[in-house]
PDB file of C-alpha atoms in Angstrom:
ATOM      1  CA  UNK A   1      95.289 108.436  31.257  1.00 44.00           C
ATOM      2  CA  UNK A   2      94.546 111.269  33.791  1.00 44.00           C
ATOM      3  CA  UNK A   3      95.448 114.667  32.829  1.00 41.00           C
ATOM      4  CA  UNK A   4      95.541 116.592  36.770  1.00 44.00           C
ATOM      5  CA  UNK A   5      98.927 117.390  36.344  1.00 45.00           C
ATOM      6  CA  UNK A   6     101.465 118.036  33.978  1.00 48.00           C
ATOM      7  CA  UNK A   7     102.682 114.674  32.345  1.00 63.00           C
ATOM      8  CA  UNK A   8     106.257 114.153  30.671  1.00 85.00           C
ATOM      9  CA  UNK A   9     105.914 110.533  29.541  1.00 87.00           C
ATOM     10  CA  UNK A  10     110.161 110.752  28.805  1.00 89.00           C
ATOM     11  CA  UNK A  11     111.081 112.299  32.211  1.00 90.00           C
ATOM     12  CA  UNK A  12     108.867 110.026  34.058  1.00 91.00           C
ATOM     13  CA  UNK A  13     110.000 106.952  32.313  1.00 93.00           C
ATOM     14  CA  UNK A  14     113.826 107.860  32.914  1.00 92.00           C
ATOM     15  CA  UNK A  15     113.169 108.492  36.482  1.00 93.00           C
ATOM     16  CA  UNK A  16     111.434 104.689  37.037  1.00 93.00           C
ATOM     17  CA  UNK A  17     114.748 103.751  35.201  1.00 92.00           C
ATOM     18  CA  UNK A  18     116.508 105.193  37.742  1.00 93.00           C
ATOM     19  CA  UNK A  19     114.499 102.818  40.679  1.00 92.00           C
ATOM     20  CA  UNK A  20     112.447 105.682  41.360  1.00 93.00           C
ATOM     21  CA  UNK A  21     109.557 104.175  43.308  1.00 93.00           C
ATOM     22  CA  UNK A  22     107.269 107.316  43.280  1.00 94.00           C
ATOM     23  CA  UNK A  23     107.917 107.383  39.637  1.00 93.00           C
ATOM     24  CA  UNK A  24     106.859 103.944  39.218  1.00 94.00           C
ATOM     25  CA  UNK A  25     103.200 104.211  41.466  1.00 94.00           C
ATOM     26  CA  UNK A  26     102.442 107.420  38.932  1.00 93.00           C
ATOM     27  CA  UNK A  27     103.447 105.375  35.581  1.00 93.00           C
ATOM     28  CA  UNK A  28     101.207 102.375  37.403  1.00 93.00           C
ATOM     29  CA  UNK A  29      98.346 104.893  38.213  1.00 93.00           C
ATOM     30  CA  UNK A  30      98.485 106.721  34.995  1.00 91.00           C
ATOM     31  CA  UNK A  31      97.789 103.554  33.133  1.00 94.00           C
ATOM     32  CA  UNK A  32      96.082 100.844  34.759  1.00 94.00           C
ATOM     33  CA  UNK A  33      93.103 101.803  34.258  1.00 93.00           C
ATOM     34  CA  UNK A  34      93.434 102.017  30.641  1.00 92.00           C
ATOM     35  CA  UNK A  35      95.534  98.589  30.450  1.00 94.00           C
ATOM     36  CA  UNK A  36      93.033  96.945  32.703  1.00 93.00           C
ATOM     37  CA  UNK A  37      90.074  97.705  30.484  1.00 92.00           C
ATOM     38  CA  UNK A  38      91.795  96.491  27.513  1.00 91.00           C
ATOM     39  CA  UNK A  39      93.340  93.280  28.987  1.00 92.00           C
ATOM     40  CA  UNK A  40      89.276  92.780  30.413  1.00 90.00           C
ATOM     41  CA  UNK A  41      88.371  93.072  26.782  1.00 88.00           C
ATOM     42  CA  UNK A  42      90.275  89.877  25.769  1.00 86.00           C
ATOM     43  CA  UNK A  43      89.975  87.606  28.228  1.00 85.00           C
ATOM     44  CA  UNK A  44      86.676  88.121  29.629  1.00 86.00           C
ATOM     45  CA  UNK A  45      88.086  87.636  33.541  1.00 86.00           C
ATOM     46  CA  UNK A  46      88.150  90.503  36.540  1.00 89.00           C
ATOM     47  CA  UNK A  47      90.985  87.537  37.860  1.00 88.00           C
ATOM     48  CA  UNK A  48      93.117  86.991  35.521  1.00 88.00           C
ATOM     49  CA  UNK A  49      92.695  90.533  34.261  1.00 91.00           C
ATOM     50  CA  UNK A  50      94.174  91.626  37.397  1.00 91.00           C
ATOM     51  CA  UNK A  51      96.881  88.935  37.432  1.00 91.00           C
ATOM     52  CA  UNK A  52      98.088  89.911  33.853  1.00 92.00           C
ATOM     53  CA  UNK A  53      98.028  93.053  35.025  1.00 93.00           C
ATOM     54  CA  UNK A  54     100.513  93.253  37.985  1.00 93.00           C
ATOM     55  CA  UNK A  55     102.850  90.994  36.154  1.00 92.00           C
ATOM     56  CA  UNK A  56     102.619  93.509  33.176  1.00 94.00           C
ATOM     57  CA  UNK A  57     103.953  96.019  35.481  1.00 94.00           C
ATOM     58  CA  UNK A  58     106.115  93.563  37.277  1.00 93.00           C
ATOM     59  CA  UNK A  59     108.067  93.404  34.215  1.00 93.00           C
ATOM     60  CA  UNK A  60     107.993  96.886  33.435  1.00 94.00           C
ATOM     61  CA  UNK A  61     109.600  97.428  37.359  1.00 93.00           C
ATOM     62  CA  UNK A  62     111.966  94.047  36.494  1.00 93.00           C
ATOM     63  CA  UNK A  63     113.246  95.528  33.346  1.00 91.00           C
ATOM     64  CA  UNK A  64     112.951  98.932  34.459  1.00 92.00           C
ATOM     65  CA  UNK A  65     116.756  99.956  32.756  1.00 93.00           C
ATOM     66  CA  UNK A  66     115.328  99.470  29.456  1.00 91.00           C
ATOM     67  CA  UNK A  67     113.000 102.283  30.052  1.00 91.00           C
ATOM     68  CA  UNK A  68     115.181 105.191  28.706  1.00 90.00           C
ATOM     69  CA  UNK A  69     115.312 103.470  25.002  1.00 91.00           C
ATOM     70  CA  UNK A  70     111.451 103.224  24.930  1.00 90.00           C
ATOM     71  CA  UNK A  71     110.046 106.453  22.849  1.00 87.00           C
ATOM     72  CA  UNK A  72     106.403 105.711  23.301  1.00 90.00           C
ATOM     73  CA  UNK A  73     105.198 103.909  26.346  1.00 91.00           C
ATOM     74  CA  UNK A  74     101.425 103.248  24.944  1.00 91.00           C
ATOM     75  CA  UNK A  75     102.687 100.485  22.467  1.00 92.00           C
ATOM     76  CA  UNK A  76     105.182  98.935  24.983  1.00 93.00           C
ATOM     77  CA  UNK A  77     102.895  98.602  27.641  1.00 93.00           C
ATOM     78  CA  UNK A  78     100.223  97.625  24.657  1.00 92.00           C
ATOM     79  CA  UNK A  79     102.713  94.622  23.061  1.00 92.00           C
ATOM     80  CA  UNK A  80     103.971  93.429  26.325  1.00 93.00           C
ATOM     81  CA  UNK A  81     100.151  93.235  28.207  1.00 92.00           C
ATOM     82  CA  UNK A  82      99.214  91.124  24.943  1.00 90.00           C
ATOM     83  CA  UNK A  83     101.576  88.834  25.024  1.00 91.00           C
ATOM     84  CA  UNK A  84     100.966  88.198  28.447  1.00 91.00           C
ATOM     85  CA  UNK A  85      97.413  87.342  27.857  1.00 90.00           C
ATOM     86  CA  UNK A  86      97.278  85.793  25.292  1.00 89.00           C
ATOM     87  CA  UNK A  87     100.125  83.196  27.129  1.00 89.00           C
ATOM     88  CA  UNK A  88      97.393  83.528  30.207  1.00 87.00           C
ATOM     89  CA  UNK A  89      94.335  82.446  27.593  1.00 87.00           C
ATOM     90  CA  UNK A  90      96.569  79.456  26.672  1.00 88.00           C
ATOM     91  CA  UNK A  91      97.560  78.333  29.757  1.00 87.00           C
ATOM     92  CA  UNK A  92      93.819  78.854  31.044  1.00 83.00           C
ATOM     93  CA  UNK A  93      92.776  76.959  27.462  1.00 83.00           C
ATOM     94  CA  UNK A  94      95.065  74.153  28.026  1.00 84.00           C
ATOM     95  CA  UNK A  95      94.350  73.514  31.630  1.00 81.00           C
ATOM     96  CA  UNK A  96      90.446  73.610  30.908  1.00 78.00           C
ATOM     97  CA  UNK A  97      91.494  71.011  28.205  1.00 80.00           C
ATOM     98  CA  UNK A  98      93.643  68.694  30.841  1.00 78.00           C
ATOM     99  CA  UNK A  99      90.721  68.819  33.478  1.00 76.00           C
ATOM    100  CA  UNK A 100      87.583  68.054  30.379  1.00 75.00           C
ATOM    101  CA  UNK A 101      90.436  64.864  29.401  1.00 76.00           C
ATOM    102  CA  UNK A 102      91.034  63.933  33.193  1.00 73.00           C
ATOM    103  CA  UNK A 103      87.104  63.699  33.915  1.00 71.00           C
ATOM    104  CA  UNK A 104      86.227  62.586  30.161  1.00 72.00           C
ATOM    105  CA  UNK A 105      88.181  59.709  31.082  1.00 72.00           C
ATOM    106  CA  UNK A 106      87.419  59.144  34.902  1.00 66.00           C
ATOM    107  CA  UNK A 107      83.774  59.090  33.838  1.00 65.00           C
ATOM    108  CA  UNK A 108      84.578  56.427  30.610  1.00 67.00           C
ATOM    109  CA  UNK A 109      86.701  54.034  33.513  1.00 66.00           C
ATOM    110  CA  UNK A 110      83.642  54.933  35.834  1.00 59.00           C
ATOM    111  CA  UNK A 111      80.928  53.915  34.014  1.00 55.00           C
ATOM    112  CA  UNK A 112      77.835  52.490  34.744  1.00 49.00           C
ATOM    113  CA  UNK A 113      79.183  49.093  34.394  1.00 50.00           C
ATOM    114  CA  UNK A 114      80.748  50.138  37.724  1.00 47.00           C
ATOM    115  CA  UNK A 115      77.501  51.302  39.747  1.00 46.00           C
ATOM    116  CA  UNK A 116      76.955  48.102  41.452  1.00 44.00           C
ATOM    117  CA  UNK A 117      80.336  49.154  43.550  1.00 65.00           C
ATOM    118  CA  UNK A 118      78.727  52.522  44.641  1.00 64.00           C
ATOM    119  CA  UNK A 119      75.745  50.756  45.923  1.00 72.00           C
ATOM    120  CA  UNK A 120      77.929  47.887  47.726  1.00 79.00           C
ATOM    121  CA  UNK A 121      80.216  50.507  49.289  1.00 77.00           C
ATOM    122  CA  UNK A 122      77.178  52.669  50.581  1.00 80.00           C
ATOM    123  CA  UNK A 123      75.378  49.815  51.539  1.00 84.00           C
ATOM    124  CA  UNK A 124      78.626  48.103  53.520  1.00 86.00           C
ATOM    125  CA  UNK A 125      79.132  51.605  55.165  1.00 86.00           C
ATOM    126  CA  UNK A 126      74.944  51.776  56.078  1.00 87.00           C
ATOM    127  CA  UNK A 127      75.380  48.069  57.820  1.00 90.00           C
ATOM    128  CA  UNK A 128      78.347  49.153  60.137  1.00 91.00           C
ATOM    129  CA  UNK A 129      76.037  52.636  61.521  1.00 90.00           C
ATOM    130  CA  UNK A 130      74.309  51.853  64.772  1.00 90.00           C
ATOM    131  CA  UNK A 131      70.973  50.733  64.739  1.00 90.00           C
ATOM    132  CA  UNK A 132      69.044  53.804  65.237  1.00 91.00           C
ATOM    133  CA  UNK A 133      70.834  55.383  63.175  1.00 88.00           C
ATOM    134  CA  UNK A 134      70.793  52.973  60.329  1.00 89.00           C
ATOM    135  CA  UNK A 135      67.509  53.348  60.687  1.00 91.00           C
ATOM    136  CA  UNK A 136      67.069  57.231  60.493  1.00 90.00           C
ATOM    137  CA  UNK A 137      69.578  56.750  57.724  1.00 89.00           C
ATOM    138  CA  UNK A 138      67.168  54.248  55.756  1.00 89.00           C
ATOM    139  CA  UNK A 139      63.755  55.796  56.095  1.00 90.00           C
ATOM    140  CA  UNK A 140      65.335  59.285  55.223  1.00 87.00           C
ATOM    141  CA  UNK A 141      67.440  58.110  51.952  1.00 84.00           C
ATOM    142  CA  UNK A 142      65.391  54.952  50.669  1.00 84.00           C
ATOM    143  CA  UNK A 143      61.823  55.828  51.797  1.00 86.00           C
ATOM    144  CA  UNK A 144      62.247  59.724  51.453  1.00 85.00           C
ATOM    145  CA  UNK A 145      60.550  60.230  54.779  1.00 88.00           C
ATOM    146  CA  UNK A 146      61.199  63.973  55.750  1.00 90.00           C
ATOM    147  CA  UNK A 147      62.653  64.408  59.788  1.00 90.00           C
ATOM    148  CA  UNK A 148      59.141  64.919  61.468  1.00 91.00           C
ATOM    149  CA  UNK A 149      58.154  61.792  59.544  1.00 91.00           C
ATOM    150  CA  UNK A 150      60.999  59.688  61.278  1.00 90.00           C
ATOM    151  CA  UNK A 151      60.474  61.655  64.522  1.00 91.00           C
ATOM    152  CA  UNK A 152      57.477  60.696  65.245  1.00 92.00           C
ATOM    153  CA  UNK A 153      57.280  57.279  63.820  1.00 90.00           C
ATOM    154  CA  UNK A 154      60.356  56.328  66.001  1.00 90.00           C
ATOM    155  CA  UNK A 155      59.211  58.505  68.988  1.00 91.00           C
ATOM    156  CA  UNK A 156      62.171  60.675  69.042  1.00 92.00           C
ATOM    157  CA  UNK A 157      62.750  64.314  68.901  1.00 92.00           C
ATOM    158  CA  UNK A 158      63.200  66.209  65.401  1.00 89.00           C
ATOM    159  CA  UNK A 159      66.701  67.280  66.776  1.00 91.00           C
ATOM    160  CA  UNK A 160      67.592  63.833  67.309  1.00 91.00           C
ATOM    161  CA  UNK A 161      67.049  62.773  63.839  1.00 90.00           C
ATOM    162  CA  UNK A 162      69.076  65.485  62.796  1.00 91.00           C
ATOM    163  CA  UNK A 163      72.069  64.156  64.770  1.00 89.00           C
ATOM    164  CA  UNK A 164      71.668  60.870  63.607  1.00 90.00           C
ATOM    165  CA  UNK A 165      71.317  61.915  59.872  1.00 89.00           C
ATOM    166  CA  UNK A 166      74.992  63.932  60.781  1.00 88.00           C
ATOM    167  CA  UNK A 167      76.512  60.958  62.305  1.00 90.00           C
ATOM    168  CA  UNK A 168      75.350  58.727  59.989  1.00 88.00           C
ATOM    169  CA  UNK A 169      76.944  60.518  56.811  1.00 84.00           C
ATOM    170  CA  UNK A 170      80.226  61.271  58.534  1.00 84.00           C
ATOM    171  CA  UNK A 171      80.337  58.037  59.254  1.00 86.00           C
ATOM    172  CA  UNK A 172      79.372  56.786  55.561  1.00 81.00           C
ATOM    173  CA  UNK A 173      81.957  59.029  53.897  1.00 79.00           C
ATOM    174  CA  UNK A 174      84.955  58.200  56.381  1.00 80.00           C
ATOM    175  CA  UNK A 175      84.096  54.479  55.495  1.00 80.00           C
ATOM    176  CA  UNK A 176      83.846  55.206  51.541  1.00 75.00           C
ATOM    177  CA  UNK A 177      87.264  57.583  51.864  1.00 74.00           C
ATOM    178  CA  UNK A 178      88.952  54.424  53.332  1.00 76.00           C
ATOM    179  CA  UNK A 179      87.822  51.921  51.114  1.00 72.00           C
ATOM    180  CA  UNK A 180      87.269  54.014  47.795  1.00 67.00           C
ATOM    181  CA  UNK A 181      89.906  56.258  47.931  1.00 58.00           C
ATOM    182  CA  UNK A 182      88.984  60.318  47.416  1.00 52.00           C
ATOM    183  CA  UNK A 183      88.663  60.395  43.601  1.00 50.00           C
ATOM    184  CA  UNK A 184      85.749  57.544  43.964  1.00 51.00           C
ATOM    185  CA  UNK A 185      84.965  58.637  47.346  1.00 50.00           C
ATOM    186  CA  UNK A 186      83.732  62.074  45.724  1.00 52.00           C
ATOM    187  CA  UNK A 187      81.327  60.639  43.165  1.00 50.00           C
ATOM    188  CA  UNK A 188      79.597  58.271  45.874  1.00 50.00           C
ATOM    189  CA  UNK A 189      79.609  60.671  48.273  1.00 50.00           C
ATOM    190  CA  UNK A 190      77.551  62.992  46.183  1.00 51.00           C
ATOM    191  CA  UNK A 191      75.197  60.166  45.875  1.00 50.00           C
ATOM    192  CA  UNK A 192      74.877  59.837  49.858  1.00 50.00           C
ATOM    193  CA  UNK A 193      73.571  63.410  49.576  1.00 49.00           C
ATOM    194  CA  UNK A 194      71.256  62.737  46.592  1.00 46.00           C
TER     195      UNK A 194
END
């Protein structure tokens, strides 16, 4: 808490009871530094430090009327801030735990007894491209020729290959999107780019 000026913790707290606004930026300047330090202490997160934060003094400015019964502002602003995080850690906890389910079981219906689909999708997708650039596609991805290689073996420009490599992986992922649908489409995407 800064001590520049005079501070009457019961005068200023009546007067942010009252609505006043001014009152309310000093109370919020006075102690968020202090509250933000603590709150960083539990949960380990600038973000949702700053989050828990404002709503902290959301409430405070929501319930604002209350203010003249409150004797010592530390603990108030102490109990309240907690609570907040610690409903913030177990919202964070319990989402982290939905999304580690979610891909614990996409992966287990995913498996590898389903690879064979990746390939046939990717390699349905690769036989629609236009020759040359089924080809560029091919001797980049399967033979791991590098774009000078394919340049010069098909007697085109580096820049060319380039534009067929683009082309030909737009065109592979708008084929997997519409036949895989996004969730599927992601996973065999990244192996386009692998």
């Amino acid at each position: 808490m800064s001590t520049n000026q005079p501070y009457n913790e019961k005068e200023l707290l009546q007067s942010v009871s009252e609505g006043d606004e001014t009152a309310f930026a000093r109370l919020f300047n006075e102690w968020y530094p202090l509250l933000s330090t603590l709150i960083l202490r539990l949960t380990r997160s600038e973000i949702l430090t700053e989050e828990i934060v404002q709503d902290v003094f959301l409430k405070v400015w929501m319930g604002r009327e209350a203010l003249v019964y409150v004797d010592r502002f530390k603990p108030f602003l102490w109990v309240m801030a907690k609570h907040l995080a610690i409903d913030a850690l177990r919202k964070t906890a319990a989402r982290h735990a939905r999304e580690s389910q979610y891909q614990t079981e996409y992966l287990r219906k995913n498996s590898a007894d389903d690879e064979p689909d990746y390939h046939t999708l990717i390699d349905e997708a690769v036989a629609r491209l236009p020759p040359q650039q089924q080809r560029v596609y091919l001797l980049s991805r399967r033979n791991r020729l590098k774009q000078a290689e394919i340049a010069k073996m098909m007697g085109i420009s580096v820049a060319t290959v380039k534009s067929y490599m683009q082309l030909s992986v737009h065109s592979i992922t708008h084929y997997v999107k519409e036949k895989a649908g996004l969730g599927v489409a992601v996973i065999i995407i990244l192996k386009i780019f692998s």
